[in-house]
mmCIF file of C-alpha atoms in Angstrom:
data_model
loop_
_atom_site.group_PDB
_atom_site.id
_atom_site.type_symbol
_atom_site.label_atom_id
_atom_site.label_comp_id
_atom_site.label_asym_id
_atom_site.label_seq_id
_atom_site.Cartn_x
_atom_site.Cartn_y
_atom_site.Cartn_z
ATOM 1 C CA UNK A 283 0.000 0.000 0.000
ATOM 2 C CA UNK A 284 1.412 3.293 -1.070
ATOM 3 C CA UNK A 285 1.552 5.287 2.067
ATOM 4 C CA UNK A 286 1.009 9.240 1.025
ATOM 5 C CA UNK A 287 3.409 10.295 4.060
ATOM 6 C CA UNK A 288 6.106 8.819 2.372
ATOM 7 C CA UNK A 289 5.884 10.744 -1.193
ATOM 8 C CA UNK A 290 8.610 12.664 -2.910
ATOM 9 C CA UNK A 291 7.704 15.749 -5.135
ATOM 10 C CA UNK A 292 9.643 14.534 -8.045
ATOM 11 C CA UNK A 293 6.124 13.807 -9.573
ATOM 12 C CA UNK A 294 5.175 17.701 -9.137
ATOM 13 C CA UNK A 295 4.044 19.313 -12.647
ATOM 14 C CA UNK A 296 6.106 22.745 -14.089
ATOM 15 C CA UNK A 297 4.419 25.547 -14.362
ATOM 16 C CA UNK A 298 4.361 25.582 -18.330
ATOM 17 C CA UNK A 299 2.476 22.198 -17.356
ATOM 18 C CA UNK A 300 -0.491 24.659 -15.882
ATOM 19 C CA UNK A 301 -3.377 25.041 -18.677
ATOM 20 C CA UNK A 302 -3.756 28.535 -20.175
ATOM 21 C CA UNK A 303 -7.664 30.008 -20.227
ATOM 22 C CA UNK A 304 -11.001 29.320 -19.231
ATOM 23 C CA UNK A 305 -12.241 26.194 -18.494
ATOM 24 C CA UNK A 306 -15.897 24.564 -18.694
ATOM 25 C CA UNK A 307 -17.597 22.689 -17.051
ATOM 26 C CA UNK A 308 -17.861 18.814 -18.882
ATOM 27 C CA UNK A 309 -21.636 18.390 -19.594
ATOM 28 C CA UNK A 310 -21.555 14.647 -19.040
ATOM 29 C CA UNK A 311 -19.797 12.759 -16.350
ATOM 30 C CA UNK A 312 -18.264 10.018 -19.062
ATOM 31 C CA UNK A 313 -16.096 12.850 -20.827
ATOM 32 C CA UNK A 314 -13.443 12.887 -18.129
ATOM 33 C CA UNK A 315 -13.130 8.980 -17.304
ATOM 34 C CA UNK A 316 -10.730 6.798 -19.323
ATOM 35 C CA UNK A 317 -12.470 4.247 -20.677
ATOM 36 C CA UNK A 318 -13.001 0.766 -18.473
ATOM 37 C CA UNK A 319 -14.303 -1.778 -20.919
ATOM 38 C CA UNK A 320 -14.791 -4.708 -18.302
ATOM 39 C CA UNK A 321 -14.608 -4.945 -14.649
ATOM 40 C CA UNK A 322 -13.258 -8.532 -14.658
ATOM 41 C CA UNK A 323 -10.366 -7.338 -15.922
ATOM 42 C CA UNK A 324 -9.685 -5.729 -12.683
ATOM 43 C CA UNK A 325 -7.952 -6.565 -9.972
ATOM 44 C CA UNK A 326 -10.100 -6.717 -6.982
ATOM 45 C CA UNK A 327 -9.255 -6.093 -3.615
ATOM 46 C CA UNK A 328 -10.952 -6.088 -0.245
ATOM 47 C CA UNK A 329 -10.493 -3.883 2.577
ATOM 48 C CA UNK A 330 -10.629 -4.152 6.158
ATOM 49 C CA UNK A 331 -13.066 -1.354 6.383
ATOM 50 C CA UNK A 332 -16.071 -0.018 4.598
ATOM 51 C CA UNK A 333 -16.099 3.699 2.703
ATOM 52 C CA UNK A 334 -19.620 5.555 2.300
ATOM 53 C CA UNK A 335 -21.523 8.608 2.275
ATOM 54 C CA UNK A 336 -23.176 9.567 5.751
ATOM 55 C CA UNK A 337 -26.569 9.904 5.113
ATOM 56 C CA UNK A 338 -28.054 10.380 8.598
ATOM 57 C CA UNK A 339 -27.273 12.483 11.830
ATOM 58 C CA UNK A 340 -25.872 9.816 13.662
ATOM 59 C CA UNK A 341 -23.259 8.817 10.803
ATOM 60 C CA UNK A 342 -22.920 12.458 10.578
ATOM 61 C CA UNK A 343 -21.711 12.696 14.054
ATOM 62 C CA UNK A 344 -19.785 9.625 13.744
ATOM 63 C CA UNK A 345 -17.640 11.496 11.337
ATOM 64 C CA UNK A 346 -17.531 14.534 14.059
ATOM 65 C CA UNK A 347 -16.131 12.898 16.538
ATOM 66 C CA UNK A 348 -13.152 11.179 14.399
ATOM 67 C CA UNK A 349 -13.120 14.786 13.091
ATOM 68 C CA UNK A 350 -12.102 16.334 16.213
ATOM 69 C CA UNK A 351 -10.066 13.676 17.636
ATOM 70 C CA UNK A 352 -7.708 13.446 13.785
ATOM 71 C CA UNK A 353 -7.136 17.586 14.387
ATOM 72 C CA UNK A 354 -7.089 16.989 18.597
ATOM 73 C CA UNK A 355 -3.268 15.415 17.632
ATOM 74 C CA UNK A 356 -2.054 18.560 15.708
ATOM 75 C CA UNK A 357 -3.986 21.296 16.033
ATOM 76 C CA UNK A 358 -5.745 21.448 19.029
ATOM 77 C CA UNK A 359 -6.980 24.756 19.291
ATOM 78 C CA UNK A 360 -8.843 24.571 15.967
ATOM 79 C CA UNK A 361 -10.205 21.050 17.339
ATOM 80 C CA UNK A 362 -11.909 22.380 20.455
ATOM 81 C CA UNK A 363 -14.465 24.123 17.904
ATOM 82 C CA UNK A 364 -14.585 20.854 16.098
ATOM 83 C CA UNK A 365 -17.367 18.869 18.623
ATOM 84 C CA UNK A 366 -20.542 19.650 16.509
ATOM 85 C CA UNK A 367 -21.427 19.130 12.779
ATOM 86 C CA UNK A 368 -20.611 22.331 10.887
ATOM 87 C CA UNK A 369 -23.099 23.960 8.942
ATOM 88 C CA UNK A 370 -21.077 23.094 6.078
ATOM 89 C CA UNK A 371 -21.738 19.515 6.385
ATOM 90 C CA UNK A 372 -25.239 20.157 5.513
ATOM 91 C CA UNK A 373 -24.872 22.037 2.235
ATOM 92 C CA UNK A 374 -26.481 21.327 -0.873
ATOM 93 C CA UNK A 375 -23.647 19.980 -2.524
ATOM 94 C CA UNK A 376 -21.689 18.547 0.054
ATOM 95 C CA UNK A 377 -21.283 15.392 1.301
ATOM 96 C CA UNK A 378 -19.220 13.431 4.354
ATOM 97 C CA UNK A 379 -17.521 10.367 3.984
ATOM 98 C CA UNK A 380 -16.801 8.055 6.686
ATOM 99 C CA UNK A 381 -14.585 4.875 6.898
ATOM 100 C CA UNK A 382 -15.759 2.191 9.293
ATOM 101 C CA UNK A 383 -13.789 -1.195 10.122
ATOM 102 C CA UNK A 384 -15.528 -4.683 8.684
ATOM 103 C CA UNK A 385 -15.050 -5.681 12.324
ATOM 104 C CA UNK A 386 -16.737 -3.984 14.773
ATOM 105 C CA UNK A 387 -18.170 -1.007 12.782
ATOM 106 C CA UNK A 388 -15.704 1.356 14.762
ATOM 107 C CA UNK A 389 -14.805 4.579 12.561
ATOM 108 C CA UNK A 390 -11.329 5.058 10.701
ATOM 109 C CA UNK A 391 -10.984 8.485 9.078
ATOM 110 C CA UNK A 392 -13.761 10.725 7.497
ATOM 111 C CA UNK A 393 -13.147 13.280 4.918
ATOM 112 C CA UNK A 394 -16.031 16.269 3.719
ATOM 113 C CA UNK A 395 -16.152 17.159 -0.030
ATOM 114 C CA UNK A 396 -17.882 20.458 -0.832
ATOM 115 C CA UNK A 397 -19.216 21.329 -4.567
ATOM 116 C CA UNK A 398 -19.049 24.458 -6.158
ATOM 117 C CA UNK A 399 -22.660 23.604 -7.815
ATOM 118 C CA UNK A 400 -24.334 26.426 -5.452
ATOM 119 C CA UNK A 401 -21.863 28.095 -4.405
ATOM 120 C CA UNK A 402 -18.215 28.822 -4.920
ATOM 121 C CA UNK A 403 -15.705 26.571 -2.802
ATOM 122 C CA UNK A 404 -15.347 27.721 0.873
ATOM 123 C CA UNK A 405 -11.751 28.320 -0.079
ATOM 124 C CA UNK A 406 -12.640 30.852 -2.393
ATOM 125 C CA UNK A 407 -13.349 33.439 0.741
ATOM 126 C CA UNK A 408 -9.642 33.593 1.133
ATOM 127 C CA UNK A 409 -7.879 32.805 -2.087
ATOM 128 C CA UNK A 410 -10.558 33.801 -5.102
ATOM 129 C CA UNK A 411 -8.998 31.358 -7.575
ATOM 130 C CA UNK A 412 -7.651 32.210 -11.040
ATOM 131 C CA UNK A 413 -8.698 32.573 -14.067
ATOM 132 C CA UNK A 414 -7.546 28.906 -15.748
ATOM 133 C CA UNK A 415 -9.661 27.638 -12.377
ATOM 134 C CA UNK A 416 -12.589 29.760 -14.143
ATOM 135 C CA UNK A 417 -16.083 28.125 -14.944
ATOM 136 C CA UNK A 418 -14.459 24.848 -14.315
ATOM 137 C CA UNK A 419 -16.323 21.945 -12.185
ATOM 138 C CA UNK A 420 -14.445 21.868 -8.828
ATOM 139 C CA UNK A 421 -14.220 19.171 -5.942
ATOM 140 C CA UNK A 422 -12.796 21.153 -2.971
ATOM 141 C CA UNK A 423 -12.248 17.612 0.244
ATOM 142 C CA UNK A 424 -11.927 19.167 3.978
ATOM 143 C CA UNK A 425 -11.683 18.211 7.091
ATOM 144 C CA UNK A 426 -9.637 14.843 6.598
ATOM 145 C CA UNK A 427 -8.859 13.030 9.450
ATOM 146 C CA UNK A 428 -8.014 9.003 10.188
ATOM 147 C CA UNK A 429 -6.925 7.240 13.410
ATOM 148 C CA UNK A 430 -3.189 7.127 13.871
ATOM 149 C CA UNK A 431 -0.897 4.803 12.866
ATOM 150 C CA UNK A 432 -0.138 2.190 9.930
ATOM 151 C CA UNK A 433 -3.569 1.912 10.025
ATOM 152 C CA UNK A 434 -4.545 5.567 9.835
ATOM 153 C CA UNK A 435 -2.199 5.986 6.704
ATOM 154 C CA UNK A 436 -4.144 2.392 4.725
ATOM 155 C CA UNK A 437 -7.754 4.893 5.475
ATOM 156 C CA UNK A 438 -6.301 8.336 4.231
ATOM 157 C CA UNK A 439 -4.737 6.259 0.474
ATOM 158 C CA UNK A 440 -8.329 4.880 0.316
ATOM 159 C CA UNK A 441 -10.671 8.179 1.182
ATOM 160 C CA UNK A 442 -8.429 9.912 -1.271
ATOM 161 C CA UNK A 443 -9.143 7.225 -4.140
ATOM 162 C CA UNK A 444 -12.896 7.758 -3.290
ATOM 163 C CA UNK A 445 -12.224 11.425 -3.546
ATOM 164 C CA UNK A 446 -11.088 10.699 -6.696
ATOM 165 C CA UNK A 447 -14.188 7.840 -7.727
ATOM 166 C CA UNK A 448 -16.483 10.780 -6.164
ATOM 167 C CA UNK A 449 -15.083 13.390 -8.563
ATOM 168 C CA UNK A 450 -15.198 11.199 -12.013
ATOM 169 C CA UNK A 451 -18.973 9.780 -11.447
ATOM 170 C CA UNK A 452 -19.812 13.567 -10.798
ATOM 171 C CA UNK A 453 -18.289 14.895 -13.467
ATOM 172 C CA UNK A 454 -15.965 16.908 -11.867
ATOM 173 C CA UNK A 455 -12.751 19.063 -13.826
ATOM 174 C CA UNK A 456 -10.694 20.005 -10.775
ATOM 175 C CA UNK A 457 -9.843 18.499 -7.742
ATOM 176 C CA UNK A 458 -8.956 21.035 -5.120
ATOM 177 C CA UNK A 459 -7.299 20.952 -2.036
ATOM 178 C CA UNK A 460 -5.585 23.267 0.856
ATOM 179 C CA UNK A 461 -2.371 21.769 3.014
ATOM 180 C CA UNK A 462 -0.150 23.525 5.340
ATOM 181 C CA UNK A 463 3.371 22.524 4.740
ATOM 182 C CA UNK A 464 5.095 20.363 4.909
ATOM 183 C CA UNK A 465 1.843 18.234 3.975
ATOM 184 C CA UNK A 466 1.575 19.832 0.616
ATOM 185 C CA UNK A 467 4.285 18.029 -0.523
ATOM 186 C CA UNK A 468 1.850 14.687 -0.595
ATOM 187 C CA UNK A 469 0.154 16.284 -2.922
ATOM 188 C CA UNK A 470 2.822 17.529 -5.264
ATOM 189 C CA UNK A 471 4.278 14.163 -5.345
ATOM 190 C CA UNK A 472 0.687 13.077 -6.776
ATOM 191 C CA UNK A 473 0.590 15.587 -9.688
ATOM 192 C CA UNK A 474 -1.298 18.032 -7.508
ATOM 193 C CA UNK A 475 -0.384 21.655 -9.380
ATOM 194 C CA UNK A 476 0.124 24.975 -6.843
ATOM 195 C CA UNK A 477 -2.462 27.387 -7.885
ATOM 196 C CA UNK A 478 -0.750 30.250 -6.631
ATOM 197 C CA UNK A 479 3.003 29.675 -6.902
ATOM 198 C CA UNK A 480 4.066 32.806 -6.595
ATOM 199 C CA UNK A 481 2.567 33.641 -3.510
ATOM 200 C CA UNK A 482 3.441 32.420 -0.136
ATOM 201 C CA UNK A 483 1.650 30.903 2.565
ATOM 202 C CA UNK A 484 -2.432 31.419 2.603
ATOM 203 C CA UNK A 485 -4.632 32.225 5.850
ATOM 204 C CA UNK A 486 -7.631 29.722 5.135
ATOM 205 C CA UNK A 487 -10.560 31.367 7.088
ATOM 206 C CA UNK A 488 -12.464 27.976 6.879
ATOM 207 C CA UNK A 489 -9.177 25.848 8.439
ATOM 208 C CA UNK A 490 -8.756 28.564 11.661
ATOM 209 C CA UNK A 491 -6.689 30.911 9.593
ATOM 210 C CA UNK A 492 -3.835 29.002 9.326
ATOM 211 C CA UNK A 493 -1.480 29.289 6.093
ATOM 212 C CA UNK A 494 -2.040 26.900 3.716
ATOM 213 C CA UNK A 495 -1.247 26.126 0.321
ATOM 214 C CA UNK A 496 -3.844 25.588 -2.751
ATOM 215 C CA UNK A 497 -3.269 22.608 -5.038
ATOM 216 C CA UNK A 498 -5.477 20.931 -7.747
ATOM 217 C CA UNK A 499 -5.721 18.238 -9.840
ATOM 218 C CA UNK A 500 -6.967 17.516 -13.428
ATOM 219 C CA UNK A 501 -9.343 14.897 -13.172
ATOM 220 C CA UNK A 502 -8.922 14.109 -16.692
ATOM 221 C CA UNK A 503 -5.807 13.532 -16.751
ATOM 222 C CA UNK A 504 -4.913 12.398 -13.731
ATOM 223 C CA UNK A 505 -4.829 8.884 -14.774
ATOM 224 C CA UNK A 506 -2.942 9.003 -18.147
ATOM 225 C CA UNK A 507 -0.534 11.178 -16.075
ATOM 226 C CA UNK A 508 0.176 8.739 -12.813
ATOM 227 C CA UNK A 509 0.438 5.885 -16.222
ATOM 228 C CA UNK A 510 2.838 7.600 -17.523
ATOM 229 C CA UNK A 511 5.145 8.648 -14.761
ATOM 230 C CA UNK A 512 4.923 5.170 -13.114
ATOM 231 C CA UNK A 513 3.206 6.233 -10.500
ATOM 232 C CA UNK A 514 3.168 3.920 -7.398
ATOM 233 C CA UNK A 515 -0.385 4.549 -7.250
ATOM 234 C CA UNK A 516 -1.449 4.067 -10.681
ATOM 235 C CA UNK A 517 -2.738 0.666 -10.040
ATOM 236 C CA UNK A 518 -4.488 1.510 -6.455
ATOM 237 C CA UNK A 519 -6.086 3.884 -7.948
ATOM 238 C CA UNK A 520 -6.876 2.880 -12.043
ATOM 239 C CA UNK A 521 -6.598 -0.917 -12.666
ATOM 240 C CA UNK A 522 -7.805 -2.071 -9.078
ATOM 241 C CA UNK A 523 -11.767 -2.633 -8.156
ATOM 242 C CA UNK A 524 -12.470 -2.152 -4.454
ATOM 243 C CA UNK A 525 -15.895 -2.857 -3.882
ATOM 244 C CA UNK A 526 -15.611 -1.242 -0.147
ATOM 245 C CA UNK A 527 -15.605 1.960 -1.762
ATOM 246 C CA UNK A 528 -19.885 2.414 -1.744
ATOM 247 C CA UNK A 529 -20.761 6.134 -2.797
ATOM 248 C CA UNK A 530 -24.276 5.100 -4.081
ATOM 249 C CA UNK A 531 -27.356 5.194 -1.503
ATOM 250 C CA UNK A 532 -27.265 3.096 1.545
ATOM 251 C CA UNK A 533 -28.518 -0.479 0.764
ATOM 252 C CA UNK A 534 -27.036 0.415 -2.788
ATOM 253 C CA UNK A 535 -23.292 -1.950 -3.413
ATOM 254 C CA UNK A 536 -22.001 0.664 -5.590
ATOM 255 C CA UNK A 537 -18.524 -0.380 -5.366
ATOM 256 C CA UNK A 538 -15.364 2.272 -7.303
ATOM 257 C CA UNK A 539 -14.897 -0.276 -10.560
ATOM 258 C CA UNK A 540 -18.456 -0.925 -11.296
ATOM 259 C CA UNK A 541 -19.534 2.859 -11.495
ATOM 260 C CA UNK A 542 -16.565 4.116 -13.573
ATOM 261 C CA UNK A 543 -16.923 1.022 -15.924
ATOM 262 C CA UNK A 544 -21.285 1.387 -16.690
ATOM 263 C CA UNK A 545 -20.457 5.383 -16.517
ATOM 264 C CA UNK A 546 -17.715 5.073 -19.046
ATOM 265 C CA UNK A 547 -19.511 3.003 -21.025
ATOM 266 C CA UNK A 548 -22.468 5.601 -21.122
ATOM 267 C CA UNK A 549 -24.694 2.406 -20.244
ATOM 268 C CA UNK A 550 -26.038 4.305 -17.107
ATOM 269 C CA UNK A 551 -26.616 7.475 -16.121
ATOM 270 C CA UNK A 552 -25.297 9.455 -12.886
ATOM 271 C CA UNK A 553 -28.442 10.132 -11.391
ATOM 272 C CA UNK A 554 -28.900 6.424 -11.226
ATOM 273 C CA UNK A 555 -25.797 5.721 -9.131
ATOM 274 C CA UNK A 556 -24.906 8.569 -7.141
ATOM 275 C CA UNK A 557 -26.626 10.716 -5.406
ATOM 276 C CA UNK A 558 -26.250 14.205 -3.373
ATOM 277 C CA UNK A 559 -26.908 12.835 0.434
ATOM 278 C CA UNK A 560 -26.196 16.103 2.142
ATOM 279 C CA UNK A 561 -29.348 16.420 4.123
ATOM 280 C CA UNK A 562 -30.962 18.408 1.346
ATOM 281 C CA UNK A 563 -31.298 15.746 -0.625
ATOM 282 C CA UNK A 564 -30.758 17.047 -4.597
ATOM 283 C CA UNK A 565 -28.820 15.007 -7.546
ATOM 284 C CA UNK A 566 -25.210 15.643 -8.152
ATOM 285 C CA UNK A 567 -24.174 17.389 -11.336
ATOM 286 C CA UNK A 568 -20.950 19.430 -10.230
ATOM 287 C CA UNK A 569 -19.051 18.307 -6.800
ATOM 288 C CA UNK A 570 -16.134 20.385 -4.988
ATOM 289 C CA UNK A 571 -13.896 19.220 -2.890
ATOM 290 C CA UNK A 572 -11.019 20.719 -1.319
ATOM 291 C CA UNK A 573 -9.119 19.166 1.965
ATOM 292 C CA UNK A 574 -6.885 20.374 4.576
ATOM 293 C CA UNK A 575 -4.614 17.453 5.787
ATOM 294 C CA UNK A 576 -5.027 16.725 9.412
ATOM 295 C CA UNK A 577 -3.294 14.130 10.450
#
């Protein structure tokens, strides 16, 4: 298992790499997938712990509680405001995932990914992004946190490949996330760009003010690009089906493989998969996510 603490930035794009103008949003969730033309030629893999969506108060404060006890370790200040859901989990266009062991149901690590459907990205009150970042589809994943330890590190790979499932059934064109350094370097080292890379150190109002960095991904090409630099989590992430990954309703085995290969295939819609469980129930077009590493 590819442990994100231990990645290099040699993988980091140039900034000629950075995509001049305007972007659009895709108007169909299949144009940004690479095509998967049968499941079974997958490999699959099992977890020791189940990934879904929250979809009631009580999994909602599930998540809370790992929540505050993930940011308790390093930031404990920001933590002490931490003990009740945020009105951000709520959102239209947000949703919380939670990770709970096969064993005894105990939670793992939860992360919150907020759309910029409604509304721009909560980031966007302290960094408006640029112009290249413009009319784009974003994904903007906060408040990460796991359990320490080895097995901590096996629940933040996995969130961030449903991050990444989350983003391509939406339809998403950017991935977005904030990280206070040295933690930014995870990202560079998996082909996250710097949106501002000239500037220094960012006060993110919605992470306690504390300096961050901003960093997105193309979720187009984030898979020919891991291919091609022999990524060490190309195959985690692209040729491997983990059916613990479940973003579809509860009672709904939506596993990662199976929804990229009948979106791909344009077999299935979105709507019939995935749907916007952020106590205001309405369907997914355009997700955001944007996370501050806290562990």
């Amino acid at each position: 298992m590819f442990d994100l603490s231990q990645a290099s930035d040699v993988l980091s794009i140039t900034e000629t790499e950075r995509p001049a103008g305007n972007l659009r949003p895709v108007s169909s969730p299949a144009a940004v997938r690479s095509p998967v033309s049968d499941l079974s030629a997958m490999r699959e893999e099992r977890l020791p712990f189940i990934i879904t969506i929250a979809s009631d108060e009580a999994a909602l404060r599930d998540a809370v509680a790992m929540r505050q006890a993930a940011y308790g370790r390093h930031l404990p200040e920001l933590a002490a405001t931490l003990s009740e859901p945020e009105a951000s989990d709520r959102e239209p266009g947000a949703i919380v995932l939670v990770a709970r062991a096969r064993l005894d149901g105990a939670v793992l690590g939860t992360m919150r990914i907020q759309t910029n459907r409604y509304q721009p990205l909560h980031l966007e009150d302290s960094a408006p992004l640029p112009a290249w970042l413009d009319s784009a589809a974003l994904a903007e994943a906060t408040r990460l946190g796991v359990v320490a330890g080895p097995v901590g590190r096996v629940v933040k790979t996995a969130l961030f490949k449903a991050f990444y499932q989350y983003c391509m059934l939406s339809g998403i064109d950017w991935m977005v996330i904030t990280a206070r350094p040295p933690l930014h370097r995870q990202y560079e080292a998996l082909m996250f760009v710097d949106v501002f890379p000239s500037q220094g150190l960012i006060p993110m109002a919605h992470v306690g003010g504390i300096g961050h960095r901003v960093l997105a991904l193309d979720v187009a090409q984030a898979r020919t690009r891991w291919q091609a630099a022999g990524h060490p989590l190309f195959a985690y992430m692209c040729l491997t089906h983990h059916p613990d990954l479940r973003l579809g309703l509860p009672g709904e085995d939506v596993g990662d493989g199976a929804g990229v290969a009948e979106a791909s295939s344009g077999e299935a819609s979105i709507g019939a998969h995935l749907r916007d469980l952020s106590f205001g129930a309405d369907e997914v077009r355009c997700v955001a996510s944007g996370f501050s590493l806290a562990v």
